[in-house]
Amino acid sequence: MNDVTVSKFGSVAFSTPDMVKRTADVIMSDDKRRYIIVSAPGSRNNEDVKMTDLLFILNSRYENREDFSEMLNQARLRFTDIVRGIGVNFDVDAEITAVKKNLFFGKGNDFVVSRGEYIMAKIFAEYLGWKFIDAADCIFFGRDGTLDMEKTFAATEKILSDVSHAVIPGFYGSVGGTGIKLFPRGGGDITAAIVARAVDASLCEKWSETTKIYSADPAIVDNPTVIRHITYEELKQLNYMGVNVFHEDVIYLMQGIGIPIRVRNIHDVDDEGTYVTAELPADSHRSVAACIAGKRNYRIIHIEKFGLNRLTGIGQKVFGIFTERNISCEHYMSGIYRFSIVVKNPLFDLKRAEILQALKDAIHPENIKVEKNLSLLTIVGKGMGTVKGIFAKIFNAIADAGIKVKMIEQGSDDLNIIIGVYDEDYEAAVRAVYGAMILN
Ligand code: ASP
């Protein structure tokens, strides 16, 4: 590993001239920060539209043959305001004219939207006096739309091998020679992961305004603790439960070679943030559980039939019926005469009659029951399943809160315990488990 840091800054870091200057100060305060991934400018206030969204609107207006001049002008003014405010010599008009020209040449939505990061990165490179490297020269998508990893890593590594300090726009790469393709929203994180891997960085940072990773939802638990250390595996579990710190692909790319990620908050630069690593450091005094997360609004479908235990292929038939309708079976439980599936609503409700009929035809059950309003609460913590007395702790807390448990599942990877409770008990259950598992 090389002793360099790749730092991705989210849109807020480029929202105003003052934020751009603060971002530069953060970079200069640590000389290991040598590869900077830039986002398009964020909104300056509640009425403002993020540059990325503005460009999406601009392109759709163009495609619908509506007037888009207002959007183009707003983009021009936003960049001009930044350029003047930070005092760099940069021809914004030439860039905006190029966007317009390429719009007429039919370069498409992804090209237009990518210009938010492209222009901002060029301006920022000028301000820092560092080299601008276009992501289109480093990141390549195949014709099927997936990232061409081999070509991407080879090109990025080669280009950056001669460049000690670079500013690189996030969120896009090139496709088919001259085209541009965007990553999913928030995809600048993926650019950062690619660059970190290509330069074999010892750290990849993500700076944004929202990213403090709490051990429980602050809307449910008062002042939950901030998680200081979490493992890649634990974060993947949280991603699945809707705590989206960054795109799954980022964890995949970083975990593959063990580059630590550090999540920081640009409004609180003294806060140490959260480290994501393969293992918890020996001096981390974290509780076994990292976090309590969850989601509401699931359904459980119970299929009851005498002699079910003696039949073979029940699971296959049931899963097949859901798969054919593109509904993922989140969990299942099997009893002696009962097979139960947990699915997400509202997709299930849309196809409910059709699915129940298909289950009846395939299995001829005595009874099918659908239970509504189930919430799933997940307690995430690496190795948690192996700790003695953990179940007693959790279920005593839930029982003391007077909550009925509908379902229990211990992940086979010892990373989580999932508990199903009725929606109306969900918040009380989160508070009870938080008290028992995080505070104690
Ligand atoms: N600017 C893009 C977005 O708003 C990408 C990013 O911020 O990472 O989604």
Short mmCIF file of C-alpha atoms and ligand atoms in Angstrom, two decimals:
data_model
loop_
_atom_site.label_atom_id
_atom_site.label_comp_id
_atom_site.label_asym_id
_atom_site.label_seq_id
_atom_site.Cartn_x
_atom_site.Cartn_y
_atom_site.Cartn_z
CA MET A 1 0.00 0.00 0.00
CA ASN A 2 1.12 3.57 -0.67
CA ASP A 3 0.93 6.19 2.01
CA VAL A 4 -1.61 8.29 0.10
CA THR A 5 -5.22 9.21 0.73
CA VAL A 6 -7.93 9.45 -1.89
CA SER A 7 -10.56 11.96 -0.75
CA LYS A 8 -14.03 12.27 -2.21
CA PHE A 9 -15.92 15.44 -1.42
CA GLY A 10 -19.69 15.54 -1.82
CA SER A 11 -21.69 18.32 -3.42
CA VAL A 12 -21.91 20.47 -0.29
CA ALA A 13 -18.13 20.90 -0.36
CA PHE A 14 -18.52 22.82 -3.65
CA SER A 15 -21.79 24.60 -2.97
CA THR A 16 -20.39 28.11 -2.37
CA PRO A 17 -17.01 29.83 -2.78
CA ASP A 18 -16.50 29.65 1.00
CA MET A 19 -17.16 25.92 1.03
CA VAL A 20 -14.73 25.44 -1.86
CA LYS A 21 -12.08 27.30 0.14
CA ARG A 22 -12.81 25.24 3.25
CA THR A 23 -12.49 22.06 1.18
CA ALA A 24 -9.11 23.21 -0.12
CA ASP A 25 -8.00 23.94 3.47
CA VAL A 26 -9.01 20.44 4.53
CA ILE A 27 -6.98 18.99 1.66
CA MET A 28 -3.94 21.12 2.41
CA SER A 29 -4.02 20.23 6.10
CA ASP A 30 -2.79 16.71 5.29
CA ASP A 31 -0.19 16.19 2.59
CA LYS A 32 -1.25 12.57 2.15
CA ARG A 33 -4.44 13.80 0.47
CA ARG A 34 -3.22 13.68 -3.10
CA TYR A 35 -6.09 12.40 -5.24
CA ILE A 36 -9.30 14.36 -4.93
CA ILE A 37 -12.65 13.23 -6.29
CA VAL A 38 -15.00 16.12 -6.96
CA SER A 39 -18.81 16.35 -7.00
CA ALA A 40 -20.96 18.87 -8.84
CA PRO A 41 -21.89 21.90 -6.69
CA GLY A 42 -24.61 21.27 -4.12
CA SER A 43 -27.48 23.55 -3.19
CA ARG A 44 -26.68 26.77 -1.34
CA ASN A 45 -29.98 26.97 0.49
CA ASN A 46 -33.39 25.26 0.67
CA GLU A 47 -34.67 26.91 -2.51
CA ASP A 48 -31.63 25.98 -4.55
CA VAL A 49 -31.42 22.97 -6.88
CA LYS A 50 -28.27 20.79 -6.81
CA MET A 51 -26.24 21.18 -9.99
CA THR A 52 -26.69 17.48 -10.86
CA ASP A 53 -30.48 17.84 -10.60
CA LEU A 54 -30.41 21.09 -12.56
CA LEU A 55 -28.58 19.35 -15.40
CA PHE A 56 -31.01 16.42 -15.37
CA ILE A 57 -33.86 18.93 -15.74
CA LEU A 58 -31.97 20.81 -18.47
CA ASN A 59 -31.53 17.68 -20.53
CA SER A 60 -35.12 16.53 -20.12
CA ARG A 61 -36.34 19.97 -21.24
CA TYR A 62 -34.12 19.71 -24.30
CA GLU A 63 -35.46 16.23 -25.08
CA ASN A 64 -39.05 17.41 -24.66
CA ARG A 65 -38.30 20.36 -26.96
CA GLU A 66 -38.95 22.80 -24.13
CA ASP A 67 -37.00 25.93 -23.36
CA PHE A 68 -33.90 25.00 -21.37
CA SER A 69 -32.12 28.37 -21.51
CA GLU A 70 -33.03 29.19 -17.91
CA MET A 71 -31.29 26.02 -16.65
CA LEU A 72 -28.24 26.67 -18.78
CA ASN A 73 -28.06 30.21 -17.48
CA GLN A 74 -28.43 29.05 -13.87
CA ALA A 75 -25.54 26.63 -14.38
CA ARG A 76 -23.45 29.43 -15.85
CA LEU A 77 -24.23 31.75 -12.93
CA ARG A 78 -23.49 29.08 -10.31
CA PHE A 79 -20.08 28.30 -11.75
CA THR A 80 -19.29 31.98 -12.39
CA ASP A 81 -20.16 32.80 -8.78
CA ILE A 82 -17.73 30.11 -7.56
CA VAL A 83 -14.95 31.12 -9.96
CA ARG A 84 -15.22 34.80 -8.93
CA GLY A 85 -15.56 33.98 -5.24
CA ILE A 86 -12.42 31.86 -5.10
CA GLY A 87 -10.54 34.11 -7.50
CA VAL A 88 -9.42 31.78 -10.28
CA ASN A 89 -9.01 32.51 -13.93
CA PHE A 90 -11.44 30.15 -15.64
CA ASP A 91 -13.59 30.51 -18.75
CA VAL A 92 -17.02 29.33 -17.57
CA ASP A 93 -18.74 30.67 -20.70
CA ALA A 94 -16.62 28.45 -22.95
CA GLU A 95 -17.59 25.37 -20.91
CA ILE A 96 -21.29 26.23 -20.94
CA THR A 97 -21.17 26.87 -24.69
CA ALA A 98 -19.58 23.43 -25.12
CA VAL A 99 -22.41 21.83 -23.10
CA LYS A 100 -24.97 23.50 -25.37
CA LYS A 101 -23.14 22.47 -28.51
CA ASN A 102 -22.87 18.85 -27.38
CA LEU A 103 -26.54 18.85 -26.45
CA PHE A 104 -27.35 19.67 -30.07
CA PHE A 105 -24.89 17.00 -31.24
CA GLY A 106 -27.02 14.49 -29.31
CA LYS A 107 -24.42 13.50 -26.68
CA GLY A 108 -27.30 12.64 -24.39
CA ASN A 109 -28.35 12.90 -20.79
CA ASP A 110 -25.30 11.31 -19.17
CA PHE A 111 -22.92 13.64 -20.96
CA VAL A 112 -24.89 16.74 -19.95
CA VAL A 113 -25.28 15.68 -16.31
CA SER A 114 -21.63 14.67 -16.00
CA ARG A 115 -20.60 18.25 -16.84
CA GLY A 116 -21.49 19.25 -13.28
CA GLU A 117 -18.54 17.28 -11.90
CA TYR A 118 -16.36 17.86 -14.98
CA ILE A 119 -16.50 21.67 -14.85
CA MET A 120 -16.26 21.78 -11.04
CA ALA A 121 -13.21 19.51 -11.05
CA LYS A 122 -11.50 21.69 -13.68
CA ILE A 123 -12.16 24.82 -11.63
CA PHE A 124 -10.94 23.15 -8.44
CA ALA A 125 -7.80 21.82 -10.10
CA GLU A 126 -7.04 25.38 -11.20
CA TYR A 127 -7.59 26.65 -7.66
CA LEU A 128 -5.31 24.03 -6.09
CA GLY A 129 -2.78 24.28 -8.91
CA TRP A 130 -3.03 20.49 -9.36
CA LYS A 131 -3.50 18.44 -12.49
CA PHE A 132 -7.03 17.78 -13.79
CA ILE A 133 -7.55 14.19 -14.93
CA ASP A 134 -10.76 13.45 -16.82
CA ALA A 135 -12.60 10.38 -15.50
CA ALA A 136 -13.49 9.59 -19.12
CA ASP A 137 -9.82 8.71 -19.70
CA CYS A 138 -9.68 6.37 -16.69
CA ILE A 139 -13.07 4.72 -16.21
CA PHE A 140 -14.65 2.55 -18.88
CA PHE A 141 -18.02 0.88 -19.18
CA GLY A 142 -18.61 -2.06 -21.47
CA ARG A 143 -21.37 -2.15 -24.06
CA ASP A 144 -23.60 -3.99 -21.55
CA GLY A 145 -23.37 -0.99 -19.24
CA THR A 146 -21.26 -2.64 -16.54
CA LEU A 147 -17.92 -1.32 -15.44
CA ASP A 148 -15.01 -2.79 -17.38
CA MET A 149 -12.85 -3.39 -14.31
CA GLU A 150 -9.78 -4.64 -16.07
CA LYS A 151 -9.55 -1.76 -18.53
CA THR A 152 -10.49 0.77 -15.86
CA PHE A 153 -7.86 -0.29 -13.33
CA ALA A 154 -5.16 -0.61 -15.97
CA ALA A 155 -5.89 2.88 -17.39
CA THR A 156 -6.32 4.60 -14.02
CA GLU A 157 -3.16 3.07 -12.62
CA LYS A 158 -1.18 4.04 -15.72
CA ILE A 159 -2.41 7.63 -15.89
CA LEU A 160 -1.96 8.29 -12.18
CA SER A 161 1.45 6.64 -11.96
CA ASP A 162 3.05 9.85 -13.28
CA VAL A 163 0.79 12.27 -11.44
CA SER A 164 1.50 12.97 -7.80
CA HIS A 165 -1.49 15.27 -7.15
CA ALA A 166 -4.69 15.12 -9.17
CA VAL A 167 -8.27 16.34 -9.21
CA ILE A 168 -10.69 13.90 -10.82
CA PRO A 169 -14.40 14.41 -11.45
CA GLY A 170 -16.59 11.71 -9.89
CA PHE A 171 -19.77 10.00 -11.07
CA TYR A 172 -18.99 9.07 -14.70
CA GLY A 173 -16.78 7.22 -17.13
CA SER A 174 -16.67 6.68 -20.84
CA VAL A 175 -18.56 4.21 -22.99
CA GLY A 176 -18.13 3.15 -26.57
CA GLY A 177 -15.18 5.44 -27.33
CA THR A 178 -16.79 8.87 -27.25
CA GLY A 179 -19.84 8.46 -25.06
CA ILE A 180 -20.25 9.21 -21.36
CA LYS A 181 -22.05 7.01 -18.84
CA LEU A 182 -23.04 7.92 -15.30
CA PHE A 183 -22.79 5.74 -12.23
CA PRO A 184 -25.94 5.55 -10.07
CA ARG A 185 -26.71 8.62 -7.93
CA GLY A 186 -24.02 9.24 -5.35
CA GLY A 187 -21.68 7.40 -7.71
CA GLY A 188 -18.73 9.72 -7.08
CA ASP A 189 -18.07 7.31 -4.20
CA ILE A 190 -17.50 4.57 -6.75
CA THR A 191 -15.01 6.78 -8.62
CA ALA A 192 -13.15 7.29 -5.32
CA ALA A 193 -13.05 3.55 -4.68
CA ILE A 194 -11.67 2.91 -8.18
CA VAL A 195 -8.97 5.54 -7.81
CA ALA A 196 -8.06 4.33 -4.31
CA ARG A 197 -7.64 0.83 -5.63
CA ALA A 198 -5.68 1.95 -8.68
CA VAL A 199 -3.15 3.97 -6.66
CA ASP A 200 -3.15 1.37 -3.87
CA ALA A 201 -4.04 4.07 -1.35
CA SER A 202 -3.78 3.45 2.35
CA LEU A 203 -7.02 5.35 2.96
CA CYS A 204 -10.13 6.39 1.06
CA GLU A 205 -12.11 9.26 2.59
CA LYS A 206 -15.65 10.36 2.01
CA TRP A 207 -16.51 13.90 3.08
CA SER A 208 -20.11 14.99 3.05
CA GLU A 209 -22.59 16.87 5.14
CA THR A 210 -24.76 14.03 6.34
CA THR A 211 -22.43 11.19 6.97
CA LYS A 212 -22.26 10.42 10.59
CA ILE A 213 -23.03 6.78 11.06
CA TYR A 214 -25.19 6.39 14.13
CA SER A 215 -25.76 3.24 16.12
CA ALA A 216 -29.53 3.74 15.78
CA ASP A 217 -31.91 5.99 13.90
CA PRO A 218 -31.77 9.45 15.57
CA ALA A 219 -35.46 9.86 14.73
CA ILE A 220 -36.21 6.98 17.12
CA VAL A 221 -33.45 7.07 19.74
CA ASP A 222 -32.42 10.35 21.39
CA ASN A 223 -28.77 11.18 20.68
CA PRO A 224 -27.61 7.75 19.58
CA THR A 225 -23.87 7.19 19.71
CA VAL A 226 -21.82 7.67 16.55
CA ILE A 227 -20.17 4.45 15.38
CA ARG A 228 -16.41 5.07 15.31
CA HIS A 229 -15.43 1.69 13.87
CA ILE A 230 -17.38 -0.66 11.71
CA THR A 231 -16.36 -3.53 9.46
CA TYR A 232 -17.13 -3.83 5.74
CA GLU A 233 -19.32 -6.84 6.48
CA GLU A 234 -21.34 -4.97 9.07
CA LEU A 235 -21.77 -2.02 6.76
CA LYS A 236 -23.10 -4.30 4.03
CA GLN A 237 -25.76 -5.51 6.47
CA LEU A 238 -26.68 -1.92 7.26
CA ASN A 239 -26.87 -1.08 3.56
CA TYR A 240 -29.35 -3.90 3.16
CA MET A 241 -31.43 -2.48 6.01
CA GLY A 242 -31.53 0.91 4.30
CA VAL A 243 -28.69 2.72 6.13
CA ASN A 244 -27.04 3.89 2.95
CA VAL A 245 -23.69 5.36 3.75
CA PHE A 246 -22.39 4.58 0.30
CA HIS A 247 -23.08 2.37 -2.66
CA GLU A 248 -22.57 -1.37 -2.16
CA ASP A 249 -20.01 -1.39 -4.99
CA VAL A 250 -17.74 0.85 -2.93
CA ILE A 251 -17.59 -1.67 -0.10
CA TYR A 252 -17.01 -4.44 -2.59
CA LEU A 253 -14.11 -2.59 -4.23
CA MET A 254 -12.48 -1.56 -0.95
CA GLN A 255 -13.00 -4.83 0.84
CA GLY A 256 -11.43 -6.71 -2.06
CA ILE A 257 -8.04 -5.28 -1.18
CA GLY A 258 -8.62 -4.08 2.35
CA ILE A 259 -8.35 -0.31 1.89
CA PRO A 260 -9.86 1.38 4.95
CA ILE A 261 -12.58 3.95 4.36
CA ARG A 262 -13.02 6.95 6.61
CA VAL A 263 -16.33 8.76 6.61
CA ARG A 264 -16.06 12.44 7.59
CA ASN A 265 -18.37 15.37 8.00
CA ILE A 266 -17.40 18.59 6.21
CA HIS A 267 -19.35 20.72 8.71
CA ASP A 268 -17.46 19.19 11.60
CA VAL A 269 -13.87 18.76 10.45
CA ASP A 270 -12.59 18.07 13.97
CA ASP A 271 -14.87 15.08 14.34
CA GLU A 272 -12.88 11.90 13.78
CA GLY A 273 -15.71 10.33 11.76
CA THR A 274 -16.11 6.60 11.24
CA TYR A 275 -13.53 4.07 10.09
CA VAL A 276 -14.62 1.14 7.95
CA THR A 277 -12.11 -1.71 7.99
CA ALA A 278 -11.97 -5.48 7.59
CA GLU A 279 -11.53 -6.05 11.35
CA LEU A 280 -12.12 -3.87 14.36
CA PRO A 281 -8.86 -2.53 15.80
CA ALA A 282 -7.79 -4.08 19.09
CA ASP A 283 -8.25 -0.78 20.94
CA SER A 284 -11.78 -0.19 19.69
CA HIS A 285 -14.00 -0.18 22.75
CA ARG A 286 -17.11 -0.70 20.71
CA SER A 287 -19.99 -2.83 21.96
CA VAL A 288 -20.38 -6.20 20.20
CA ALA A 289 -23.35 -4.78 18.37
CA ALA A 290 -22.49 -1.93 16.02
CA CYS A 291 -25.95 -0.77 15.22
CA ILE A 292 -29.67 -1.37 15.47
CA ALA A 293 -31.37 -0.81 12.14
CA GLY A 294 -34.65 -1.84 10.66
CA LYS A 295 -37.49 -1.42 8.24
CA ARG A 296 -41.22 -1.39 8.49
CA ASN A 297 -44.04 -2.73 6.37
CA TYR A 298 -43.33 -6.37 5.61
CA ARG A 299 -45.85 -9.17 5.18
CA ILE A 300 -45.57 -12.76 6.43
CA ILE A 301 -47.36 -15.39 4.41
CA HIS A 302 -48.01 -18.60 6.37
CA ILE A 303 -48.76 -21.72 4.35
CA GLU A 304 -50.24 -24.49 6.53
CA LYS A 305 -50.66 -28.09 5.50
CA PHE A 306 -50.82 -31.34 7.42
CA GLY A 307 -47.89 -33.57 6.47
CA LEU A 308 -45.87 -30.65 5.06
CA ASN A 309 -42.81 -31.98 6.86
CA ARG A 310 -42.91 -35.14 4.75
CA LEU A 311 -43.19 -33.40 1.38
CA THR A 312 -40.14 -32.52 -0.66
CA GLY A 313 -39.61 -29.49 -2.89
CA ILE A 314 -42.00 -27.18 -0.99
CA GLY A 315 -39.41 -24.44 -0.69
CA GLN A 316 -38.57 -24.67 -4.37
CA LYS A 317 -42.24 -24.32 -5.39
CA VAL A 318 -42.90 -21.42 -3.03
CA PHE A 319 -39.74 -19.50 -3.94
CA GLY A 320 -40.43 -20.13 -7.63
CA ILE A 321 -43.86 -18.49 -7.37
CA PHE A 322 -42.36 -15.34 -5.84
CA THR A 323 -39.33 -15.29 -8.15
CA GLU A 324 -41.51 -15.47 -11.27
CA ARG A 325 -43.21 -12.31 -10.07
CA ASN A 326 -39.95 -10.56 -9.24
CA ILE A 327 -40.65 -10.46 -5.53
CA SER A 328 -37.73 -11.25 -3.33
CA CYS A 329 -38.32 -13.56 -0.35
CA GLU A 330 -36.50 -11.70 2.38
CA HIS A 331 -36.69 -14.49 4.98
CA TYR A 332 -38.40 -17.79 5.48
CA MET A 333 -39.22 -20.04 8.42
CA SER A 334 -40.33 -23.61 8.34
CA GLY A 335 -42.30 -25.38 11.06
CA ILE A 336 -43.63 -28.92 11.02
CA TYR A 337 -46.92 -28.08 9.31
CA ARG A 338 -46.14 -24.51 8.36
CA PHE A 339 -43.89 -22.74 5.87
CA SER A 340 -43.71 -18.98 6.21
CA ILE A 341 -42.23 -16.35 3.90
CA VAL A 342 -41.43 -12.75 4.71
CA VAL A 343 -41.75 -10.32 1.80
CA LYS A 344 -41.65 -6.60 1.33
CA ASN A 345 -44.74 -4.61 0.79
CA PRO A 346 -46.15 -2.89 -1.37
CA LEU A 347 -44.92 -5.13 -4.20
CA PHE A 348 -46.61 -8.14 -2.58
CA ASP A 349 -49.96 -6.38 -2.15
CA LEU A 350 -50.04 -5.46 -5.82
CA LYS A 351 -49.89 -9.14 -6.82
CA ARG A 352 -51.45 -10.62 -3.70
CA ALA A 353 -54.49 -12.38 -5.24
CA GLU A 354 -52.42 -13.88 -8.04
CA ILE A 355 -49.72 -15.14 -5.67
CA LEU A 356 -52.15 -16.70 -3.19
CA GLN A 357 -53.91 -18.49 -6.03
CA ALA A 358 -50.61 -19.80 -7.39
CA LEU A 359 -49.63 -21.07 -3.90
CA LYS A 360 -53.00 -22.81 -3.54
CA ASP A 361 -52.65 -24.48 -6.94
CA ALA A 362 -49.09 -25.62 -6.30
CA ILE A 363 -49.30 -26.79 -2.69
CA HIS A 364 -53.01 -27.31 -1.91
CA PRO A 365 -52.60 -26.03 1.63
CA GLU A 366 -55.33 -26.25 4.28
CA ASN A 367 -54.81 -22.65 5.07
CA ILE A 368 -52.90 -19.58 3.87
CA LYS A 369 -52.68 -16.62 6.20
CA VAL A 370 -51.17 -13.22 5.48
CA GLU A 371 -50.02 -11.18 8.45
CA LYS A 372 -49.64 -7.48 7.90
CA ASN A 373 -47.61 -4.72 9.49
CA LEU A 374 -44.48 -6.56 10.37
CA SER A 375 -41.27 -4.64 11.05
CA LEU A 376 -37.84 -6.20 10.95
CA LEU A 377 -35.28 -4.99 13.40
CA THR A 378 -31.69 -6.03 12.83
CA ILE A 379 -28.95 -5.99 15.40
CA VAL A 380 -25.68 -5.91 13.48
CA GLY A 381 -22.33 -6.86 14.97
CA LYS A 382 -19.52 -9.04 13.69
CA GLY A 383 -19.22 -12.28 15.65
CA MET A 384 -22.33 -11.41 17.62
CA GLY A 385 -23.90 -14.80 17.16
CA THR A 386 -21.02 -16.41 19.04
CA VAL A 387 -21.30 -14.30 22.20
CA LYS A 388 -22.81 -16.10 25.20
CA GLY A 389 -26.01 -14.71 26.69
CA ILE A 390 -26.72 -12.34 23.82
CA PHE A 391 -30.20 -13.69 23.16
CA ALA A 392 -31.13 -13.42 26.85
CA LYS A 393 -30.04 -9.78 26.85
CA ILE A 394 -32.03 -8.88 23.73
CA PHE A 395 -35.19 -10.76 24.56
CA ASN A 396 -35.30 -9.70 28.20
CA ALA A 397 -35.17 -6.09 27.02
CA ILE A 398 -37.94 -6.70 24.50
CA ALA A 399 -40.07 -8.59 27.04
CA ASP A 400 -39.56 -5.85 29.65
CA ALA A 401 -40.90 -3.36 27.10
CA GLY A 402 -44.03 -5.55 26.75
CA ILE A 403 -43.40 -6.32 23.07
CA LYS A 404 -44.48 -9.45 21.29
CA VAL A 405 -41.88 -11.07 18.99
CA LYS A 406 -43.25 -12.49 15.73
CA MET A 407 -40.10 -13.90 14.23
CA ILE A 408 -36.42 -14.47 15.05
CA GLU A 409 -33.57 -15.21 12.69
CA GLN A 410 -29.90 -15.52 13.42
CA GLY A 411 -27.82 -14.94 10.29
CA SER A 412 -25.64 -17.94 9.51
CA ASP A 413 -22.67 -15.55 9.19
CA ASP A 414 -22.89 -14.53 12.87
CA LEU A 415 -23.27 -10.94 11.79
CA ASN A 416 -26.81 -10.22 12.72
CA ILE A 417 -29.92 -11.17 14.59
CA ILE A 418 -33.20 -10.21 12.97
CA ILE A 419 -36.34 -9.82 15.02
CA GLY A 420 -39.83 -9.35 13.58
CA VAL A 421 -42.29 -7.27 15.60
CA TYR A 422 -45.55 -5.54 14.72
CA ASP A 423 -45.11 -2.10 13.14
CA GLU A 424 -46.73 -0.39 16.13
CA ASP A 425 -44.08 -1.87 18.46
CA TYR A 426 -41.15 -1.17 16.19
CA GLU A 427 -39.88 2.07 17.72
CA ALA A 428 -40.22 0.81 21.30
CA ALA A 429 -38.37 -2.36 20.29
CA VAL A 430 -35.50 -0.34 18.75
CA ARG A 431 -35.19 1.73 21.94
CA ALA A 432 -35.29 -1.36 24.16
CA VAL A 433 -32.63 -3.21 22.16
CA TYR A 434 -30.49 -0.07 21.85
CA GLY A 435 -30.54 0.29 25.65
CA ALA A 436 -29.54 -3.33 26.15
CA MET A 437 -27.02 -3.80 23.34
CA ILE A 438 -25.36 -0.46 22.66
CA LEU A 439 -25.52 1.36 25.98
CA ASN A 440 -24.66 -1.67 28.11
N1 ASP B 1 -23.41 14.48 -8.18
C1 ASP B 1 -23.87 13.13 -8.19
C2 ASP B 1 -25.18 13.00 -7.45
O1 ASP B 1 -25.75 14.01 -7.04
C3 ASP B 1 -22.84 12.13 -7.75
C4 ASP B 1 -22.27 12.27 -6.35
O2 ASP B 1 -22.55 13.26 -5.68
O3 ASP B 1 -21.54 11.37 -5.94
O4 ASP B 1 -25.69 11.92 -7.31
#
